Amino acid sequence: MLRTRKEIAFMVMAGIFITSAIVAELISAKLVYMGSYLAPMIAGIVPWPVVFLLTDVMNEYFGKQAVRRLSWITTGLIAFCFFIVYVAVQLPTAEGSWLSDKEFAKAFGGSLWIMIGSICAFIVSQLLDVQLFHFFSKLTKGKMIWLRSTGSTVVSQLVDSFIVALIGLYLSGAYPLKMVLVLAITGYLTKLVIAVCLTPLVYLMHYLAKSILGEKANQ
């Protein structure tokens, strides 16, 4: 039974965190344009700003051990989602189905490779992000929130973007290597721009978290 505001806040944040990560995998088979003059990128980028914010706040107020455990749990749930989607793709399509076998397989079959890449990328990048966050936190003695938040994202998302692209898009045979590299670079740069633009919101989240959760975690 949840008894404190901190426990309730953790459960809510963890739920949003996990949902955002899983949805990102399911929609990543689609390429989108974020602007008329930008290169295409995978739609899975859309939920990641939420993950950025929550990772930062949860690192600060619940500690790296809690975020590590959440990262492992999320990885397991992505794998579980992968299994369910795989089974659904393999099941024969009934007559009169809104989507044909081919259409369903094209929509969700591509996500299977994305999920394999994401399972590898997510755990590596998240664990790296946790370590870098606390490295920058100690380096700045708990000050300069923007540096530890953006600094950890710069490195961890570089790893994430290329692992996902190479496994999910290249090894799957969905796109040639040149296109995959373009998508990886575009996706990475987009995440960096988003991370910078979210800096004011990061400060707002920290202010709200401090009001609700009180003291930070003992790291």
mmCIF file of C-alpha atoms in Angstrom:
data_model
loop_
_atom_site.group_PDB
_atom_site.id
_atom_site.type_symbol
_atom_site.label_atom_id
_atom_site.label_comp_id
_atom_site.label_asym_id
_atom_site.label_seq_id
_atom_site.Cartn_x
_atom_site.Cartn_y
_atom_site.Cartn_z
ATOM 1 C CA MET A 1 0.000 0.000 0.000
ATOM 2 C CA LEU A 2 1.358 3.416 -0.983
ATOM 3 C CA ARG A 3 1.587 5.665 2.048
ATOM 4 C CA THR A 4 3.733 8.639 1.130
ATOM 5 C CA ARG A 5 3.718 11.268 -1.573
ATOM 6 C CA LYS A 6 7.184 10.135 -2.603
ATOM 7 C CA GLU A 7 6.016 6.558 -3.201
ATOM 8 C CA ILE A 8 3.003 7.742 -5.192
ATOM 9 C CA ALA A 9 5.164 10.150 -7.220
ATOM 10 C CA PHE A 10 7.636 7.359 -8.009
ATOM 11 C CA MET A 11 4.875 5.006 -9.175
ATOM 12 C CA VAL A 12 3.336 7.681 -11.420
ATOM 13 C CA MET A 13 6.699 8.699 -12.899
ATOM 14 C CA ALA A 14 7.731 5.082 -13.405
ATOM 15 C CA GLY A 15 4.439 4.322 -15.176
ATOM 16 C CA ILE A 16 4.826 7.277 -17.546
ATOM 17 C CA PHE A 17 8.503 6.407 -18.091
ATOM 18 C CA ILE A 18 7.758 2.773 -19.006
ATOM 19 C CA THR A 19 4.785 3.687 -21.206
ATOM 20 C CA SER A 20 6.807 6.287 -23.117
ATOM 21 C CA ALA A 21 9.647 3.820 -23.730
ATOM 22 C CA ILE A 22 7.356 1.038 -24.989
ATOM 23 C CA VAL A 23 5.273 3.340 -27.199
ATOM 24 C CA ALA A 24 8.500 4.684 -28.723
ATOM 25 C CA GLU A 25 9.361 1.160 -29.867
ATOM 26 C CA LEU A 26 5.924 0.457 -31.330
ATOM 27 C CA ILE A 27 5.827 3.601 -33.477
ATOM 28 C CA SER A 28 9.468 3.578 -34.618
ATOM 29 C CA ALA A 29 8.772 1.729 -37.873
ATOM 30 C CA LYS A 30 7.327 4.970 -39.284
ATOM 31 C CA LEU A 31 9.490 7.778 -40.686
ATOM 32 C CA VAL A 32 8.299 11.338 -40.100
ATOM 33 C CA TYR A 33 9.264 14.877 -41.031
ATOM 34 C CA MET A 34 9.579 17.347 -38.157
ATOM 35 C CA GLY A 35 9.895 20.225 -40.609
ATOM 36 C CA SER A 36 9.884 20.954 -44.331
ATOM 37 C CA TYR A 37 13.670 21.340 -44.551
ATOM 38 C CA LEU A 38 14.705 18.551 -42.176
ATOM 39 C CA ALA A 39 15.720 15.005 -43.020
ATOM 40 C CA PRO A 40 13.290 12.228 -42.054
ATOM 41 C CA MET A 41 13.543 10.549 -38.659
ATOM 42 C CA ILE A 42 11.838 7.706 -36.855
ATOM 43 C CA ALA A 43 8.560 8.519 -35.102
ATOM 44 C CA GLY A 44 9.870 6.896 -31.924
ATOM 45 C CA ILE A 45 11.636 10.164 -31.125
ATOM 46 C CA VAL A 46 8.289 11.746 -30.162
ATOM 47 C CA PRO A 47 7.971 10.237 -26.620
ATOM 48 C CA TRP A 48 11.638 10.674 -25.694
ATOM 49 C CA PRO A 49 11.422 14.225 -24.296
ATOM 50 C CA VAL A 50 9.242 12.733 -21.561
ATOM 51 C CA VAL A 51 11.924 10.130 -20.831
ATOM 52 C CA PHE A 52 14.598 12.875 -20.707
ATOM 53 C CA LEU A 53 12.698 14.847 -18.095
ATOM 54 C CA LEU A 54 11.747 11.887 -15.936
ATOM 55 C CA THR A 55 15.245 10.393 -15.991
ATOM 56 C CA ASP A 56 16.680 13.686 -14.780
ATOM 57 C CA VAL A 57 14.168 14.218 -11.967
ATOM 58 C CA MET A 58 14.169 10.588 -10.828
ATOM 59 C CA ASN A 59 17.967 10.530 -10.754
ATOM 60 C CA GLU A 60 17.901 13.566 -8.518
ATOM 61 C CA TYR A 61 15.155 12.593 -6.098
ATOM 62 C CA PHE A 62 15.190 8.779 -6.016
ATOM 63 C CA GLY A 63 18.851 8.025 -6.665
ATOM 64 C CA LYS A 64 20.785 6.108 -9.297
ATOM 65 C CA GLN A 65 19.972 2.682 -7.839
ATOM 66 C CA ALA A 66 16.239 3.299 -8.262
ATOM 67 C CA VAL A 67 16.712 4.502 -11.848
ATOM 68 C CA ARG A 68 18.924 1.519 -12.640
ATOM 69 C CA ARG A 69 16.274 -0.876 -11.361
ATOM 70 C CA LEU A 70 13.605 0.962 -13.338
ATOM 71 C CA SER A 71 15.795 0.730 -16.467
ATOM 72 C CA TRP A 72 16.145 -3.041 -16.079
ATOM 73 C CA ILE A 73 12.413 -3.443 -15.461
ATOM 74 C CA THR A 74 11.627 -1.329 -18.542
ATOM 75 C CA THR A 75 14.020 -3.410 -20.632
ATOM 76 C CA GLY A 76 12.228 -6.566 -19.525
ATOM 77 C CA LEU A 77 8.849 -5.066 -20.354
ATOM 78 C CA ILE A 78 10.058 -4.023 -23.823
ATOM 79 C CA ALA A 79 11.146 -7.649 -24.339
ATOM 80 C CA PHE A 80 7.726 -8.831 -23.135
ATOM 81 C CA CYS A 81 6.050 -6.416 -25.570
ATOM 82 C CA PHE A 82 8.331 -7.771 -28.306
ATOM 83 C CA PHE A 83 7.104 -11.303 -27.563
ATOM 84 C CA ILE A 84 3.422 -10.272 -27.670
ATOM 85 C CA VAL A 85 3.861 -8.378 -30.954
ATOM 86 C CA TYR A 86 5.772 -11.325 -32.450
ATOM 87 C CA VAL A 87 2.960 -13.736 -31.541
ATOM 88 C CA ALA A 88 0.338 -11.325 -32.947
ATOM 89 C CA VAL A 89 2.243 -11.076 -36.252
ATOM 90 C CA GLN A 90 2.455 -14.881 -36.522
ATOM 91 C CA LEU A 91 -1.244 -15.513 -35.848
ATOM 92 C CA PRO A 92 -3.336 -16.082 -39.012
ATOM 93 C CA THR A 93 -5.534 -13.159 -39.996
ATOM 94 C CA ALA A 94 -9.280 -13.806 -40.008
ATOM 95 C CA GLU A 95 -11.381 -13.030 -43.062
ATOM 96 C CA GLY A 96 -12.833 -9.532 -42.882
ATOM 97 C CA SER A 97 -10.008 -8.195 -40.712
ATOM 98 C CA TRP A 98 -9.459 -4.446 -41.046
ATOM 99 C CA LEU A 99 -5.768 -5.113 -41.739
ATOM 100 C CA SER A 100 -4.550 -7.902 -43.976
ATOM 101 C CA ASP A 101 -1.716 -10.229 -42.990
ATOM 102 C CA LYS A 102 0.691 -8.258 -45.146
ATOM 103 C CA GLU A 103 -0.432 -4.866 -43.828
ATOM 104 C CA PHE A 104 -0.268 -5.942 -40.188
ATOM 105 C CA ALA A 105 3.138 -7.569 -40.652
ATOM 106 C CA LYS A 106 4.444 -4.455 -42.389
ATOM 107 C CA ALA A 107 3.161 -2.178 -39.621
ATOM 108 C CA PHE A 108 4.285 -4.254 -36.643
ATOM 109 C CA GLY A 109 6.838 -6.650 -38.098
ATOM 110 C CA GLY A 110 9.241 -3.769 -38.622
ATOM 111 C CA SER A 111 8.841 -2.859 -34.973
ATOM 112 C CA LEU A 112 10.234 -6.235 -33.954
ATOM 113 C CA TRP A 113 13.728 -5.366 -35.151
ATOM 114 C CA ILE A 114 13.376 -1.900 -33.643
ATOM 115 C CA MET A 115 12.560 -3.517 -30.300
ATOM 116 C CA ILE A 116 15.576 -5.834 -30.492
ATOM 117 C CA GLY A 117 17.801 -2.821 -31.151
ATOM 118 C CA SER A 118 16.049 -0.817 -28.471
ATOM 119 C CA ILE A 119 16.425 -3.517 -25.827
ATOM 120 C CA CYS A 120 20.191 -3.354 -26.408
ATOM 121 C CA ALA A 121 20.327 0.432 -26.773
ATOM 122 C CA PHE A 122 17.953 1.311 -23.957
ATOM 123 C CA ILE A 123 19.759 -0.509 -21.182
ATOM 124 C CA VAL A 124 23.218 0.607 -22.364
ATOM 125 C CA SER A 125 22.225 4.259 -22.792
ATOM 126 C CA GLN A 126 20.160 4.454 -19.595
ATOM 127 C CA LEU A 127 22.867 2.951 -17.392
ATOM 128 C CA LEU A 128 25.396 5.237 -19.058
ATOM 129 C CA ASP A 129 23.085 8.225 -18.553
ATOM 130 C CA VAL A 130 22.752 7.452 -14.840
ATOM 131 C CA GLN A 131 26.520 7.302 -14.372
ATOM 132 C CA LEU A 132 27.155 10.461 -16.388
ATOM 133 C CA PHE A 133 24.384 12.346 -14.567
ATOM 134 C CA HIS A 134 26.009 11.679 -11.218
ATOM 135 C CA PHE A 135 29.476 12.383 -12.590
ATOM 136 C CA PHE A 136 28.368 15.844 -13.719
ATOM 137 C CA SER A 137 26.428 16.313 -10.487
ATOM 138 C CA LYS A 138 29.567 15.723 -8.401
ATOM 139 C CA LEU A 139 31.655 17.807 -10.798
ATOM 140 C CA THR A 140 29.321 20.794 -10.385
ATOM 141 C CA LYS A 141 28.664 20.056 -6.675
ATOM 142 C CA GLY A 142 24.924 19.774 -7.258
ATOM 143 C CA LYS A 143 24.686 23.052 -9.173
ATOM 144 C CA MET A 144 24.221 23.825 -12.884
ATOM 145 C CA ILE A 145 21.224 21.556 -13.457
ATOM 146 C CA TRP A 146 21.343 22.235 -17.199
ATOM 147 C CA LEU A 147 24.899 20.861 -17.475
ATOM 148 C CA ARG A 148 24.306 17.530 -15.771
ATOM 149 C CA SER A 149 20.985 17.062 -17.549
ATOM 150 C CA THR A 150 22.176 17.970 -21.056
ATOM 151 C CA GLY A 151 25.703 16.603 -20.571
ATOM 152 C CA SER A 152 24.529 13.107 -19.760
ATOM 153 C CA THR A 153 22.069 13.213 -22.674
ATOM 154 C CA VAL A 154 24.758 14.227 -25.189
ATOM 155 C CA VAL A 155 26.722 11.001 -24.676
ATOM 156 C CA SER A 156 24.007 8.485 -23.780
ATOM 157 C CA GLN A 157 21.752 9.405 -26.700
ATOM 158 C CA LEU A 158 24.647 9.191 -29.156
ATOM 159 C CA VAL A 159 25.044 5.541 -28.133
ATOM 160 C CA ASP A 160 21.280 4.957 -28.155
ATOM 161 C CA SER A 161 20.665 6.515 -31.578
ATOM 162 C CA PHE A 162 23.315 4.483 -33.393
ATOM 163 C CA ILE A 163 22.606 1.127 -31.707
ATOM 164 C CA VAL A 164 18.884 1.396 -32.496
ATOM 165 C CA ALA A 165 19.512 2.496 -36.081
ATOM 166 C CA LEU A 166 22.120 -0.150 -36.895
ATOM 167 C CA ILE A 167 20.211 -3.078 -35.374
ATOM 168 C CA GLY A 168 16.617 -1.973 -35.945
ATOM 169 C CA LEU A 169 16.932 -0.436 -39.391
ATOM 170 C CA TYR A 170 20.098 -1.818 -41.006
ATOM 171 C CA LEU A 171 20.308 -5.438 -39.822
ATOM 172 C CA SER A 172 16.580 -5.782 -40.456
ATOM 173 C CA GLY A 173 17.192 -4.876 -44.093
ATOM 174 C CA ALA A 174 14.664 -2.033 -43.907
ATOM 175 C CA TYR A 175 17.067 0.637 -45.193
ATOM 176 C CA PRO A 176 20.553 0.794 -46.769
ATOM 177 C CA LEU A 177 23.473 1.777 -44.531
ATOM 178 C CA LYS A 178 23.694 5.320 -45.931
ATOM 179 C CA MET A 179 20.037 5.995 -45.087
ATOM 180 C CA VAL A 180 20.437 4.400 -41.660
ATOM 181 C CA LEU A 181 23.372 6.671 -40.819
ATOM 182 C CA VAL A 182 21.366 9.708 -41.929
ATOM 183 C CA LEU A 183 18.469 8.637 -39.694
ATOM 184 C CA ALA A 184 20.808 8.002 -36.752
ATOM 185 C CA ILE A 185 22.542 11.368 -37.080
ATOM 186 C CA THR A 186 19.278 13.251 -37.654
ATOM 187 C CA GLY A 187 17.639 11.526 -34.720
ATOM 188 C CA TYR A 188 20.593 12.240 -32.449
ATOM 189 C CA LEU A 189 20.769 15.921 -33.385
ATOM 190 C CA THR A 190 17.015 16.236 -32.916
ATOM 191 C CA LYS A 191 17.276 14.752 -29.419
ATOM 192 C CA LEU A 192 20.021 17.238 -28.565
ATOM 193 C CA VAL A 193 17.955 20.180 -29.781
ATOM 194 C CA ILE A 194 14.975 18.908 -27.797
ATOM 195 C CA ALA A 195 17.148 18.463 -24.685
ATOM 196 C CA VAL A 196 18.387 22.054 -24.946
ATOM 197 C CA CYS A 197 14.892 23.434 -25.584
ATOM 198 C CA LEU A 198 13.591 21.530 -22.560
ATOM 199 C CA THR A 199 16.073 23.207 -20.194
ATOM 200 C CA PRO A 200 13.494 25.673 -18.784
ATOM 201 C CA LEU A 201 11.076 22.779 -18.265
ATOM 202 C CA VAL A 202 13.826 20.831 -16.466
ATOM 203 C CA TYR A 203 14.140 23.673 -13.958
ATOM 204 C CA LEU A 204 10.358 23.787 -13.573
ATOM 205 C CA MET A 205 10.226 20.025 -12.976
ATOM 206 C CA HIS A 206 12.921 20.326 -10.336
ATOM 207 C CA TYR A 207 11.044 23.135 -8.623
ATOM 208 C CA LEU A 208 7.814 21.112 -8.575
ATOM 209 C CA ALA A 209 9.636 17.964 -7.467
ATOM 210 C CA LYS A 210 11.298 19.808 -4.607
ATOM 211 C CA SER A 211 7.927 21.161 -3.484
ATOM 212 C CA ILE A 212 6.305 17.718 -3.598
ATOM 213 C CA LEU A 213 9.174 15.380 -2.704
ATOM 214 C CA GLY A 214 11.291 17.514 -0.428
ATOM 215 C CA GLU A 215 14.940 16.541 -0.042
ATOM 216 C CA LYS A 216 16.931 14.882 -2.797
ATOM 217 C CA ALA A 217 18.049 11.268 -2.568
ATOM 218 C CA ASN A 218 21.296 10.343 -0.887
ATOM 219 C CA GLN A 219 23.502 9.333 -3.782
#
